[in-house]
Amino acid sequence: MNSENFKIVGVTRNIVTIEILDSTQFTGQFNIGSYIKIPYQCDSENYIIGIIKNYRIKNIDSPIPESTISQPNFVIEVELIGSYKKYDNKYLFERGAHGIPLPPNNGIEILNDDDYCNIYSCKIEDKEMFTFSNLIQDENIRVPVNGNKFFNKHFAIVGSTGSGKSHTVATVLQQAIKEKNVGYDGLNNSHIVIFDIHGEYVKAFPIANHINSNNIKIPYWLFDSDELSDLFIESNEQNSHNQVSQFRYAVTENKKKEDLLNKAESKTPQDRIYFDTPLKFNIDEIINYIKNMNNELINKKKNRIPTSKTGEEILNRIPKYFEQVIEFDKINSDLVNGPFTGDFERFILRLETIRNNPRLKFLFDDAYTLSLEDILKQFLGYNSNNSNVTVIDLSGIPFEVLSITVSLISRILFEFGYYYKKILAENIDCETPLLLVYEEAHKYVPRSELVKYRASKNAIERIAKEGRKYGVTLGIVSQRPSEISETIFSQCNNFIAMRLTNPDDQNYVKRLLPDSLGDLTDYLPTLQAGEALLIGESIIIPSLVKIDFPVNEPKSTDIKYLDLWKEQWKNVNFENITKEWKK
Ligand SMILES: Nc1ncnc2c1ncn2[C@@H]1O[C@H](COP(=O)(O)OP(=O)(O)O)[C@@H](O)[C@H]1O
Ligand SMILES: [Mg+2]
């Protein structure tokens, strides 16, 4: 558009109102939905691209001079969608645009850089400053947050796919592991665990503690009641309460028995051993027990004592039922069914299927040689090479155990914080603050009440509610904030809201802002990749910022289809693929 033909008469965050002065220049070209380019007022080389939302004829009620009747002035409203700027003599289009800068007026001053710096940093002490972004309106201004306030309460990073969440996670954490007091070399004391569902972060943290489905160590005996039920019990089965009660009883008794036998480790008093005490139990003995309960015959005339095929009277079910599968046979008419005879056919089938499923080997192999200490060190990066960051690549973990895997790890890291505090002096809460980052958090802590999410939801909600006291905080990353459990979000104090296109999600973020600033969320749909609205206790005013680009980028999850398709036909090694499949 040529600037003599139009006049900008109003600008809001994402709408520019333009009066068309000489409509003859545009006849036939304007339609609702047409794209137009508008030059920045002080800069005729760069443009903003917008789409016409509506138009009206100006001053329809005022007397119209004869000469203009045939060519009325139009006022059009244009929604901004992107910028069209010249870089190295080439125009580039980028999504997102932020209104049109006005030339400064006399008497009114635009804040200068010093003012901005002062506003952002006046309330933060130097040693608490933590910086990972610049102000969008003025790229020279660094925007610090209060690092203590940012990390010691839970934070959330939300935005549609491609808005830059993963890059932001990488930037923020790379910065955190770099921060150091003077006077020492080597690692700082940051402790970060990333639950990486797409396998993106090994690339962003090349020297970190990398855990994946091939090397993860999760012994089944560490699962708690929710997790074990999730794994073994079909909750919609008619007699599932019997399954639960017998299973719990067997596991508790087996833990007591195993702890007595165990010479190396310190013993837990027998009356303090419960179903959830993190002690070892033997899954094969539990299966024996359930099979025996399913088969047993008892003598109705003799105190209901179970009696085997050989006539042996089994006075003490425990530990006999653990040791082996006993054969029962109706050797005389006094023998009748026990309380659960025949009830557990399907339960046994499921127990055995899971026990022997090669994809779940990592739960059972080596389980007995691992100690609780080994497991904690594994997830906290206390290995031969200590690491600030542990990346748990969950992409290879079978779907059916994903929720309980996340649940178990989250839970034991929370309990680590809890018991660690207990051994510290009264006035110290924590020596090693821990941050747990959940990518695609709506997959583990959704609003949904479905049983399959129960374990991970309980574990993470508990950290949301109580974790701070023990130095365990959450970083929640999600493209669907409106689908995340309310409990989690209500506990987050800092938000990095990136481009959000879904109105439900925008409203969700809007509710977090004070009324006077609520319409800052109008920006959300027009933000460019890497741009964000920073809100929360750690920053003096909610601000629109551009997040720094990470030093090492997370891996892109996009497969370059066309690039790959353009290459020459590739031969496929089907044998290796199917071998992997069957492993
Ligand atoms: N701070 C940034 N500055 C510039 N570009 C960015 C920034 N963050 C992300 N991007 C670009 O946006 C794209 C999507 O980023 P990504 O982090 O994968 O988004 P998400 O995790 O939200 O899907 C990346 O290809 C990246 O190049
Ligand atoms: Mg991502």
Coordinates of C-alpha atoms and ligand atoms in Angstrom, one line a residue:
M1 CA 0.0 0.0 0.0
N2 CA 1.2 3.5 -0.8
S3 CA 1.0 5.7 2.3
E4 CA -0.7 8.6 0.5
N5 CA -3.7 6.4 -0.1
F6 CA -4.3 5.3 3.5
K7 CA -4.1 6.5 7.0
I8 CA -3.8 4.4 10.1
V9 CA -6.4 5.6 12.6
G10 CA -6.1 3.1 15.3
V11 CA -3.9 0.3 16.6
T12 CA -4.6 -2.3 19.2
R13 CA -2.5 -5.3 20.0
N14 CA -3.4 -7.3 17.0
I15 CA -5.8 -5.1 15.0
V16 CA -4.9 -2.1 12.9
T17 CA -7.7 0.2 11.8
I18 CA -6.9 1.9 8.5
E19 CA -8.8 4.6 6.6
I20 CA -8.6 4.2 2.9
L21 CA -8.3 7.8 1.6
D22 CA -8.4 7.1 -2.1
S23 CA -10.5 4.1 -2.7
T24 CA -10.1 4.3 -6.5
Q25 CA -6.6 2.9 -6.0
F26 CA -8.0 -0.3 -4.6
T27 CA -11.3 -0.9 -6.3
G28 CA -12.1 -4.5 -6.6
Q29 CA -9.0 -5.6 -4.7
F30 CA -10.4 -5.6 -1.2
N31 CA -12.4 -8.4 0.2
I32 CA -12.8 -9.7 3.6
G33 CA -10.1 -12.2 4.0
S34 CA -7.7 -10.4 1.6
Y35 CA -4.1 -10.2 2.8
I36 CA -2.4 -6.8 2.8
K37 CA 1.0 -5.5 3.7
I38 CA 1.4 -2.3 5.8
P39 CA 4.7 -0.5 6.0
Y40 CA 6.1 0.3 9.5
Q41 CA 5.5 4.1 9.7
C42 CA 9.1 5.0 10.2
D43 CA 10.5 2.4 8.0
S44 CA 9.2 1.8 4.5
E45 CA 11.3 -1.3 3.8
N46 CA 9.7 -3.6 6.4
Y47 CA 6.0 -4.6 6.5
I48 CA 3.4 -6.1 8.7
I49 CA 1.2 -8.6 7.0
G50 CA -2.5 -8.6 8.0
I51 CA -5.8 -10.1 6.9
I52 CA -8.9 -7.9 6.4
K53 CA -11.5 -8.8 9.0
N54 CA -14.2 -6.2 8.1
Y55 CA -14.7 -2.9 6.5
R56 CA -17.2 -0.1 6.6
I57 CA -17.9 3.2 4.9
K58 CA -16.7 6.1 6.8
N59 CA -18.9 8.9 8.1
I60 CA -22.0 7.5 6.6
D61 CA -24.2 10.0 8.6
S62 CA -22.2 13.1 7.9
P63 CA -22.9 15.3 4.9
I64 CA -20.9 13.9 2.1
P65 CA -19.5 16.4 -0.5
E66 CA -20.9 15.8 -3.9
S67 CA -17.5 15.0 -5.4
T68 CA -16.8 12.0 -3.1
I69 CA -20.1 10.3 -3.4
S70 CA -18.9 8.0 -6.1
Q71 CA -15.8 7.1 -4.1
P72 CA -16.5 6.8 -0.4
N73 CA -13.8 6.5 2.2
F74 CA -13.5 3.0 3.7
V75 CA -12.3 2.0 7.1
I76 CA -10.9 -1.5 7.2
E77 CA -9.9 -3.5 10.2
V78 CA -6.9 -5.7 9.7
E79 CA -5.8 -8.5 12.0
L80 CA -2.1 -8.8 12.1
I81 CA -0.7 -12.2 11.3
G82 CA 3.0 -11.7 10.7
S83 CA 5.9 -9.6 9.7
Y84 CA 7.6 -9.3 6.3
K85 CA 11.1 -8.0 6.8
K86 CA 14.2 -7.5 4.7
Y87 CA 17.2 -9.5 5.8
D88 CA 20.3 -9.4 3.6
N89 CA 18.3 -8.0 0.7
K90 CA 15.7 -10.7 0.9
Y91 CA 12.2 -10.6 2.4
L92 CA 11.3 -13.1 5.1
F93 CA 7.9 -13.8 6.4
E94 CA 7.5 -14.7 10.0
R95 CA 4.4 -15.5 12.0
G96 CA 3.5 -13.1 14.8
A97 CA 3.4 -9.3 14.7
H98 CA 3.2 -6.6 17.4
G99 CA 1.3 -3.6 16.1
I100 CA 3.0 -0.6 14.5
P101 CA 5.5 1.5 16.2
L102 CA 4.5 5.2 16.4
P103 CA 7.0 8.0 16.0
P104 CA 7.8 9.7 19.3
N105 CA 5.7 12.8 20.1
N106 CA 6.9 16.0 21.7
G107 CA 6.4 15.9 25.4
I108 CA 5.9 12.1 25.6
E109 CA 8.9 10.0 25.9
I110 CA 9.5 6.4 25.2
L111 CA 11.2 4.7 28.1
N112 CA 14.9 4.5 27.4
D113 CA 17.0 1.5 27.9
D114 CA 18.2 2.6 31.4
D115 CA 14.6 3.0 32.5
Y116 CA 13.7 -0.4 31.3
C117 CA 16.8 -2.0 33.0
N118 CA 16.0 -0.3 36.1
I119 CA 12.3 -1.3 36.2
Y120 CA 13.2 -5.0 35.7
S121 CA 16.1 -5.2 38.1
C122 CA 15.3 -2.7 40.8
K123 CA 13.5 -5.3 43.0
I124 CA 16.0 -8.1 42.5
E125 CA 19.3 -8.4 44.2
D126 CA 22.3 -9.0 41.9
K127 CA 23.0 -12.4 43.3
E128 CA 19.4 -13.5 42.7
M129 CA 19.2 -12.4 39.1
F130 CA 18.6 -15.2 36.6
T131 CA 18.3 -14.1 33.0
F132 CA 17.3 -16.0 29.9
S133 CA 15.4 -13.5 27.7
N134 CA 15.2 -10.1 26.2
L135 CA 12.2 -7.7 26.0
I136 CA 10.3 -8.1 22.7
Q137 CA 9.6 -4.3 22.4
D138 CA 13.3 -3.5 22.8
E139 CA 15.8 -6.3 22.0
N140 CA 18.6 -4.5 23.9
I141 CA 16.9 -5.0 27.2
R142 CA 17.7 -8.1 29.2
V143 CA 14.9 -9.3 31.4
P144 CA 16.0 -10.8 34.7
V145 CA 13.8 -12.9 36.9
N146 CA 14.4 -13.6 40.6
G147 CA 16.1 -17.0 40.3
N148 CA 15.3 -18.1 43.8
K149 CA 11.6 -17.3 43.3
F150 CA 11.6 -18.8 39.9
F151 CA 12.9 -22.2 40.9
N152 CA 11.7 -22.6 44.5
K153 CA 8.0 -22.7 43.4
H154 CA 6.7 -24.8 40.5
F155 CA 6.7 -23.3 37.1
A156 CA 4.9 -24.0 33.8
I157 CA 5.9 -23.6 30.2
V158 CA 2.8 -23.7 27.9
G159 CA 2.4 -23.1 24.2
S160 CA 1.2 -24.8 21.0
T161 CA 3.4 -27.2 19.1
G162 CA 6.3 -25.4 17.5
S163 CA 6.0 -22.3 19.8
G164 CA 9.4 -23.0 21.3
K165 CA 8.7 -24.8 24.6
S166 CA 11.4 -27.4 24.3
H167 CA 14.0 -24.8 23.3
T168 CA 12.9 -22.8 26.3
V169 CA 13.4 -25.7 28.6
A170 CA 16.9 -26.2 27.2
T171 CA 17.8 -22.5 27.5
V172 CA 16.6 -22.2 31.1
L173 CA 18.3 -25.4 32.3
Q174 CA 21.5 -24.7 30.4
Q175 CA 21.6 -21.4 32.2
A176 CA 20.9 -23.0 35.6
I177 CA 23.7 -25.5 35.4
K178 CA 26.1 -22.7 34.4
E179 CA 25.4 -20.4 37.4
K180 CA 28.2 -20.5 40.0
N181 CA 29.6 -18.8 43.0
V182 CA 33.3 -17.9 42.6
G183 CA 35.8 -20.1 44.2
Y184 CA 35.3 -23.6 42.8
D185 CA 35.7 -25.6 39.6
G186 CA 33.5 -28.3 38.3
L187 CA 29.8 -28.9 38.7
N188 CA 27.5 -26.6 40.6
N189 CA 24.9 -28.0 43.0
S190 CA 21.9 -28.0 40.6
H191 CA 19.9 -31.2 40.4
I192 CA 17.5 -31.6 37.5
V193 CA 15.6 -34.6 36.2
I194 CA 13.9 -34.3 32.8
F195 CA 11.1 -36.7 31.8
D196 CA 11.7 -36.7 28.1
I197 CA 8.8 -38.4 26.3
H198 CA 10.0 -37.7 22.8
G199 CA 13.7 -38.3 23.3
E200 CA 14.6 -34.7 22.5
Y201 CA 16.9 -33.7 25.3
V202 CA 20.0 -35.9 25.0
K203 CA 21.1 -33.5 22.2
A204 CA 20.5 -30.4 24.4
F205 CA 22.5 -31.9 27.2
P206 CA 25.2 -34.0 25.5
I207 CA 27.1 -34.5 28.8
A208 CA 24.5 -35.5 31.2
N209 CA 23.2 -38.7 32.9
H210 CA 21.3 -40.4 30.0
I211 CA 18.7 -43.0 30.9
N212 CA 16.7 -44.9 28.4
S213 CA 14.7 -48.1 28.0
N214 CA 18.0 -50.1 27.5
N215 CA 19.7 -49.0 30.7
I216 CA 16.9 -47.9 33.0
K217 CA 16.8 -49.8 36.3
I218 CA 13.4 -50.0 37.9
P219 CA 12.9 -53.1 40.1
Y220 CA 9.2 -54.1 40.3
W221 CA 9.5 -54.4 44.1
L222 CA 9.8 -50.7 44.5
F223 CA 6.3 -50.1 43.1
D224 CA 3.7 -48.9 45.6
S225 CA 0.1 -50.1 45.9
D226 CA -1.3 -47.9 43.3
E227 CA 1.4 -48.8 40.8
L228 CA 1.3 -52.5 41.5
S229 CA -2.5 -52.5 41.1
D230 CA -2.1 -50.6 37.9
L231 CA 0.3 -53.2 36.6
F232 CA -1.3 -56.4 37.7
I233 CA -5.0 -55.9 38.6
E234 CA -7.8 -55.4 36.1
S235 CA -10.0 -53.0 38.1
N236 CA -13.2 -53.7 36.2
E237 CA -13.1 -57.4 37.0
Q238 CA -15.8 -58.6 39.3
N239 CA -13.6 -60.0 42.0
S240 CA -10.9 -57.3 41.8
H241 CA -11.2 -56.5 45.5
N242 CA -10.3 -60.1 46.3
Q243 CA -7.4 -59.9 44.0
V244 CA -6.2 -56.7 45.6
S245 CA -6.6 -58.0 49.2
Q246 CA -4.9 -61.3 48.6
F247 CA -2.1 -59.7 46.6
R248 CA -1.5 -57.1 49.2
Y249 CA -1.5 -59.7 52.0
A250 CA 1.0 -61.9 50.1
V251 CA 3.3 -59.0 49.2
T252 CA 3.4 -57.7 52.8
E253 CA 4.1 -61.2 54.2
N254 CA 6.7 -61.8 51.6
K255 CA 8.5 -58.5 52.4
K256 CA 8.6 -59.6 56.0
K257 CA 10.0 -62.9 55.2
E258 CA 12.6 -61.6 52.8
D259 CA 13.7 -58.9 55.2
L260 CA 14.3 -61.5 57.9
L261 CA 16.4 -63.5 55.5
N262 CA 18.4 -60.6 54.3
K263 CA 21.7 -60.4 56.1
A264 CA 23.4 -57.6 54.4
E265 CA 21.0 -54.7 54.8
S266 CA 19.8 -53.2 58.0
K267 CA 16.5 -54.7 59.2
T268 CA 13.1 -53.1 59.5
P269 CA 11.1 -54.2 62.6
Q270 CA 8.6 -56.8 61.3
D271 CA 5.6 -54.9 62.7
R272 CA 6.6 -51.8 60.8
I273 CA 6.7 -53.5 57.4
Y274 CA 3.7 -52.6 55.2
F275 CA 2.7 -53.2 51.7
D276 CA 4.4 -49.9 50.5
T277 CA 7.6 -50.2 52.6
P278 CA 10.4 -50.1 50.0
L279 CA 11.7 -53.6 50.7
K280 CA 12.2 -56.4 48.3
F281 CA 9.6 -59.1 47.6
N282 CA 9.8 -62.1 45.3
I283 CA 7.2 -61.9 42.5
D284 CA 7.5 -65.6 41.7
E285 CA 6.6 -66.5 45.3
I286 CA 3.6 -64.2 45.0
I287 CA 2.5 -66.0 41.9
N288 CA 2.9 -69.4 43.7
Y289 CA 0.8 -68.0 46.6
I290 CA -2.0 -66.8 44.3
K291 CA -2.0 -70.1 42.4
N292 CA -2.3 -72.1 45.6
M293 CA -5.1 -69.9 46.9
N294 CA -6.9 -70.4 43.5
N295 CA -6.5 -74.2 43.8
E296 CA -6.7 -75.0 47.4
L297 CA -9.1 -77.5 49.0
I298 CA -9.9 -77.4 52.7
N299 CA -11.1 -79.9 55.2
K300 CA -14.6 -78.8 56.3
K301 CA -14.5 -81.2 59.3
K302 CA -11.0 -80.3 60.5
N303 CA -10.9 -76.6 61.1
R304 CA -10.9 -75.8 57.4
I305 CA -7.2 -76.9 57.1
P306 CA -6.0 -77.0 53.5
T307 CA -5.0 -80.5 52.5
S308 CA -2.9 -81.4 49.6
K309 CA -3.2 -84.3 47.1
T310 CA -0.8 -86.3 49.1
G311 CA -2.9 -85.8 52.2
E312 CA -0.5 -83.4 53.8
E313 CA -2.3 -80.9 56.1
I314 CA -0.9 -77.4 55.5
L315 CA -1.1 -75.8 58.9
N316 CA 0.7 -72.7 58.0
R317 CA -0.1 -71.3 54.5
I318 CA 2.7 -68.8 54.7
P319 CA 5.5 -69.7 53.9
K320 CA 4.3 -73.0 52.3
Y321 CA 2.3 -71.3 49.6
F322 CA 5.3 -69.1 48.7
E323 CA 7.7 -72.0 48.2
Q324 CA 5.9 -74.0 45.5
V325 CA 2.7 -74.7 43.7
I326 CA 1.0 -77.4 45.7
E327 CA -1.2 -80.0 44.0
F328 CA -4.7 -80.3 45.4
D329 CA -7.0 -83.2 44.7
K330 CA -10.4 -84.1 46.1
I331 CA -9.1 -87.2 47.9
N332 CA -12.1 -87.4 50.2
S333 CA -15.6 -85.9 50.5
D334 CA -14.6 -83.7 53.5
L335 CA -12.5 -81.6 51.2
V336 CA -14.3 -78.5 49.9
N337 CA -13.3 -75.3 48.1
G338 CA -11.3 -72.7 50.0
P339 CA -12.5 -69.1 50.2
F340 CA -11.0 -68.1 46.8
T341 CA -10.8 -71.4 44.9
G342 CA -11.4 -70.8 41.2
D343 CA -11.5 -67.0 41.6
F344 CA -8.1 -66.1 40.3
E345 CA -7.8 -67.9 37.0
R346 CA -7.6 -64.7 35.0
F347 CA -5.5 -63.0 37.6
I348 CA -2.9 -65.7 37.4
L349 CA -2.9 -65.5 33.6
R350 CA -2.2 -61.8 33.8
L351 CA 0.5 -62.1 36.5
E352 CA 2.3 -64.7 34.4
T353 CA 1.9 -62.7 31.1
I354 CA 3.4 -59.6 32.7
R355 CA 6.1 -61.6 34.4
N356 CA 7.2 -63.2 31.2
N357 CA 6.6 -60.3 28.8
P358 CA 10.0 -59.7 27.2
R359 CA 9.2 -55.9 26.8
L360 CA 8.9 -55.6 30.5
K361 CA 12.1 -57.5 31.3
F362 CA 13.6 -54.3 32.7
L363 CA 11.3 -54.5 35.6
F364 CA 12.3 -58.0 36.6
D365 CA 15.9 -58.6 35.4
D366 CA 18.5 -57.8 38.1
A367 CA 15.7 -56.6 40.4
Y368 CA 17.1 -58.6 43.3
T369 CA 20.6 -57.3 43.1
L370 CA 19.5 -53.6 43.0
S371 CA 19.2 -51.6 46.2
L372 CA 17.1 -48.6 46.9
E373 CA 20.4 -46.6 47.0
D374 CA 21.4 -47.8 43.5
I375 CA 18.1 -46.6 42.2
L376 CA 18.3 -43.1 43.8
K377 CA 21.8 -42.6 42.5
Q378 CA 20.8 -43.6 39.1
F379 CA 18.0 -41.0 38.9
L380 CA 19.9 -38.3 40.7
G381 CA 23.0 -38.5 38.5
Y382 CA 25.3 -39.6 41.3
N383 CA 27.3 -42.0 39.1
S384 CA 30.9 -42.4 38.4
N385 CA 30.5 -39.2 36.4
N386 CA 28.3 -37.0 38.5
S387 CA 25.7 -34.9 36.4
N388 CA 23.6 -31.9 37.1
V389 CA 21.0 -33.1 34.6
T390 CA 19.5 -36.5 34.2
V391 CA 17.6 -37.1 31.0
I392 CA 15.1 -40.0 31.2
D393 CA 14.2 -40.8 27.6
L394 CA 10.8 -42.5 28.0
S395 CA 10.3 -42.9 24.3
G396 CA 11.1 -46.6 24.4
I397 CA 9.2 -47.5 27.6
P398 CA 6.2 -49.7 26.8
F399 CA 3.0 -47.7 26.9
E400 CA 1.3 -49.9 29.5
V401 CA 3.9 -49.2 32.1
L402 CA 4.7 -45.5 31.2
S403 CA 2.4 -44.1 33.8
I404 CA 3.7 -46.3 36.7
T405 CA 7.3 -45.7 35.6
V406 CA 6.9 -42.0 35.8
S407 CA 5.0 -42.4 39.0
L408 CA 7.6 -44.5 40.6
I409 CA 10.5 -42.2 39.7
S410 CA 8.6 -39.1 40.8
R411 CA 7.6 -40.7 44.0
I412 CA 11.0 -41.9 45.1
L413 CA 12.5 -38.6 44.2
F414 CA 10.0 -36.8 46.4
E415 CA 10.6 -39.3 49.2
F416 CA 14.3 -38.8 48.8
G417 CA 13.7 -35.1 49.6
Y418 CA 11.4 -36.0 52.5
Y419 CA 13.8 -38.4 54.2
Y420 CA 16.8 -36.2 53.4
K421 CA 15.2 -33.4 55.3
K422 CA 14.7 -35.7 58.3
I423 CA 18.4 -36.3 58.7
L424 CA 19.3 -32.6 58.4
A425 CA 19.6 -30.2 61.3
E426 CA 16.4 -28.6 62.3
N427 CA 17.1 -25.2 60.7
I428 CA 18.1 -26.7 57.3
D429 CA 15.4 -27.7 54.9
C430 CA 17.4 -28.9 52.0
E431 CA 20.9 -29.2 50.7
T432 CA 20.3 -30.4 47.2
P433 CA 17.2 -28.7 45.7
L434 CA 15.7 -30.8 43.0
L435 CA 13.8 -29.8 39.9
L436 CA 11.6 -32.4 38.0
V437 CA 10.7 -31.3 34.5
Y438 CA 7.8 -33.0 32.7
E439 CA 7.6 -32.7 28.9
E440 CA 4.0 -33.1 27.6
A441 CA 2.8 -33.1 31.2
H442 CA -0.9 -33.5 30.1
K443 CA 0.0 -37.1 29.4
Y444 CA 0.9 -37.8 33.0
V445 CA -1.3 -35.4 35.0
P446 CA -4.4 -34.8 32.9
R447 CA -7.7 -33.7 34.3
S448 CA -9.1 -37.1 33.4
E449 CA -9.9 -39.4 36.2
L450 CA -9.1 -42.5 34.1
V451 CA -7.5 -45.3 36.0
K452 CA -4.6 -45.5 33.6
Y453 CA -3.4 -42.0 34.7
R454 CA -4.0 -42.6 38.4
A455 CA -0.6 -43.5 39.5
S456 CA 1.4 -40.8 37.8
K457 CA -1.2 -38.2 38.6
N458 CA -1.2 -39.0 42.3
A459 CA 2.6 -38.9 42.5
I460 CA 3.0 -35.6 40.7
E461 CA 0.1 -33.9 42.4
R462 CA 1.6 -34.8 45.7
I463 CA 4.8 -33.1 44.7
A464 CA 2.8 -30.1 43.5
K465 CA 1.2 -29.9 46.9
E466 CA 4.0 -30.7 49.3
G467 CA 7.2 -30.9 47.3
R468 CA 8.4 -27.3 48.0
K469 CA 8.9 -28.0 51.7
Y470 CA 11.4 -30.7 50.9
G471 CA 13.2 -29.0 48.0
V472 CA 11.4 -30.8 45.2
T473 CA 9.8 -28.6 42.6
L474 CA 8.1 -29.1 39.2
G475 CA 8.6 -27.7 35.8
I476 CA 5.4 -28.5 33.8
V477 CA 5.6 -28.3 30.0
S478 CA 2.5 -28.7 28.0
Q479 CA 0.8 -27.7 24.7
R480 CA -2.7 -28.2 26.3
P481 CA -2.8 -26.2 29.6
S482 CA -6.5 -26.5 29.8
E483 CA -6.2 -30.3 29.9
I484 CA -3.8 -30.4 32.9
S485 CA -5.0 -31.2 36.4
E486 CA -6.2 -28.1 38.1
T487 CA -4.3 -29.1 41.3
I488 CA -1.0 -28.9 39.4
F489 CA -1.6 -25.5 37.8
S490 CA -3.0 -23.9 40.9
Q491 CA 0.3 -24.6 42.5
C492 CA 2.5 -23.1 39.8
N493 CA 3.8 -19.6 40.5
N494 CA 5.7 -18.8 37.4
F495 CA 4.5 -19.2 33.8
I496 CA 6.2 -18.9 30.5
A497 CA 3.2 -18.7 28.1
M498 CA 4.3 -19.1 24.5
R499 CA 2.1 -18.9 21.3
L500 CA -1.3 -20.4 22.1
T501 CA -3.8 -20.8 19.4
N502 CA -6.6 -22.7 21.1
P503 CA -9.1 -20.4 22.8
D504 CA -9.6 -22.7 25.8
D505 CA -5.9 -22.7 26.5
Q506 CA -5.7 -18.9 26.1
N507 CA -8.5 -18.5 28.6
Y508 CA -6.7 -20.7 31.0
V509 CA -3.7 -18.5 30.9
K510 CA -5.9 -15.4 31.1
R511 CA -7.3 -16.5 34.4
L512 CA -3.8 -16.5 35.8
L513 CA -3.3 -12.8 35.2
P514 CA -4.7 -9.9 37.4
D515 CA -7.7 -8.2 35.7
S516 CA -5.8 -5.1 34.7
L517 CA -3.3 -7.2 32.7
G518 CA -5.7 -9.9 31.5
D519 CA -5.7 -8.6 28.0
L520 CA -2.0 -9.2 27.7
T521 CA -3.2 -12.6 26.7
D522 CA -4.5 -11.1 23.4
Y523 CA -0.9 -11.4 22.3
L524 CA -0.7 -15.1 22.8
P525 CA -1.9 -16.2 19.3
T526 CA 0.4 -13.8 17.6
L527 CA 3.7 -14.7 19.3
Q528 CA 6.6 -15.9 17.2
A529 CA 8.6 -19.0 17.9
G530 CA 10.7 -18.4 21.0
E531 CA 8.6 -15.4 22.2
A532 CA 6.7 -15.7 25.4
L533 CA 4.6 -13.9 28.0
L534 CA 6.5 -14.2 31.3
I535 CA 4.2 -14.1 34.3
G536 CA 4.7 -14.7 38.0
E537 CA 6.2 -14.0 41.3
S538 CA 9.7 -14.0 40.0
I539 CA 9.2 -11.1 37.6
I540 CA 8.2 -7.5 38.5
I541 CA 5.6 -7.1 35.7
P542 CA 4.3 -9.6 33.3
S543 CA 6.4 -9.1 30.2
L544 CA 6.6 -10.1 26.6
V545 CA 10.0 -11.6 26.0
K546 CA 12.1 -13.4 23.5
I547 CA 13.8 -16.4 25.0
D548 CA 17.5 -16.9 24.3
F549 CA 18.3 -19.5 21.8
P550 CA 19.8 -22.6 23.6
V551 CA 23.5 -23.4 23.2
N552 CA 22.7 -26.9 22.3
E553 CA 19.3 -27.4 20.7
P554 CA 16.9 -30.1 21.6
K555 CA 16.4 -32.6 18.8
S556 CA 13.7 -31.7 16.4
T557 CA 10.9 -34.3 16.4
D558 CA 10.0 -33.4 12.9
I559 CA 10.9 -36.0 10.3
K560 CA 12.1 -34.3 7.1
Y561 CA 9.7 -36.3 4.8
L562 CA 10.4 -34.5 1.6
D563 CA 14.2 -34.5 2.1
L564 CA 14.1 -38.2 2.8
W565 CA 11.7 -39.1 0.0
K566 CA 13.9 -37.3 -2.5
E567 CA 16.8 -39.6 -1.7
Q568 CA 17.4 -42.9 -3.6
W569 CA 15.3 -45.9 -2.7
K570 CA 16.7 -47.5 0.5
N571 CA 16.8 -51.2 1.2
V572 CA 15.4 -52.2 4.5
N573 CA 16.8 -54.8 6.9
F574 CA 13.6 -56.4 7.8
E575 CA 15.3 -59.2 9.8
N576 CA 16.9 -56.7 12.2
I577 CA 13.7 -54.8 12.6
T578 CA 11.6 -57.9 13.5
K579 CA 14.4 -59.1 15.8
E580 CA 14.2 -55.9 17.7
W581 CA 10.4 -56.1 17.7
K582 CA 10.4 -59.6 19.3
K583 CA 13.1 -58.8 21.9
Ligands
LIG1 N1 14.2 -18.8 21.5 C1 14.0 -19.1 20.2 N2 14.5 -18.2 19.2 C2 14.3 -18.5 17.9 N3 13.7 -19.6 17.5 C3 13.2 -20.5 18.3 C4 13.4 -20.2 19.7 N4 12.8 -21.3 20.4 C5 12.3 -22.1 19.4 N5 12.6 -21.6 18.2 C6 12.2 -22.3 16.9 O1 10.9 -22.8 17.0 C7 10.9 -24.2 16.6 C8 10.0 -25.0 17.5 O2 10.7 -25.1 18.8 P1 10.4 -26.2 19.8 O3 11.1 -25.9 21.0 O4 10.6 -27.6 19.2 O5 8.8 -26.0 20.1 P2 7.8 -26.9 20.9 O6 8.6 -27.7 21.9 O7 6.9 -25.9 21.5 O8 7.0 -27.7 19.9 C9 12.3 -24.7 16.5 O9 12.5 -25.2 15.2 C10 13.2 -23.5 16.8 O10 14.1 -23.2 15.7
MG2 MG 8.5 -29.7 22.3

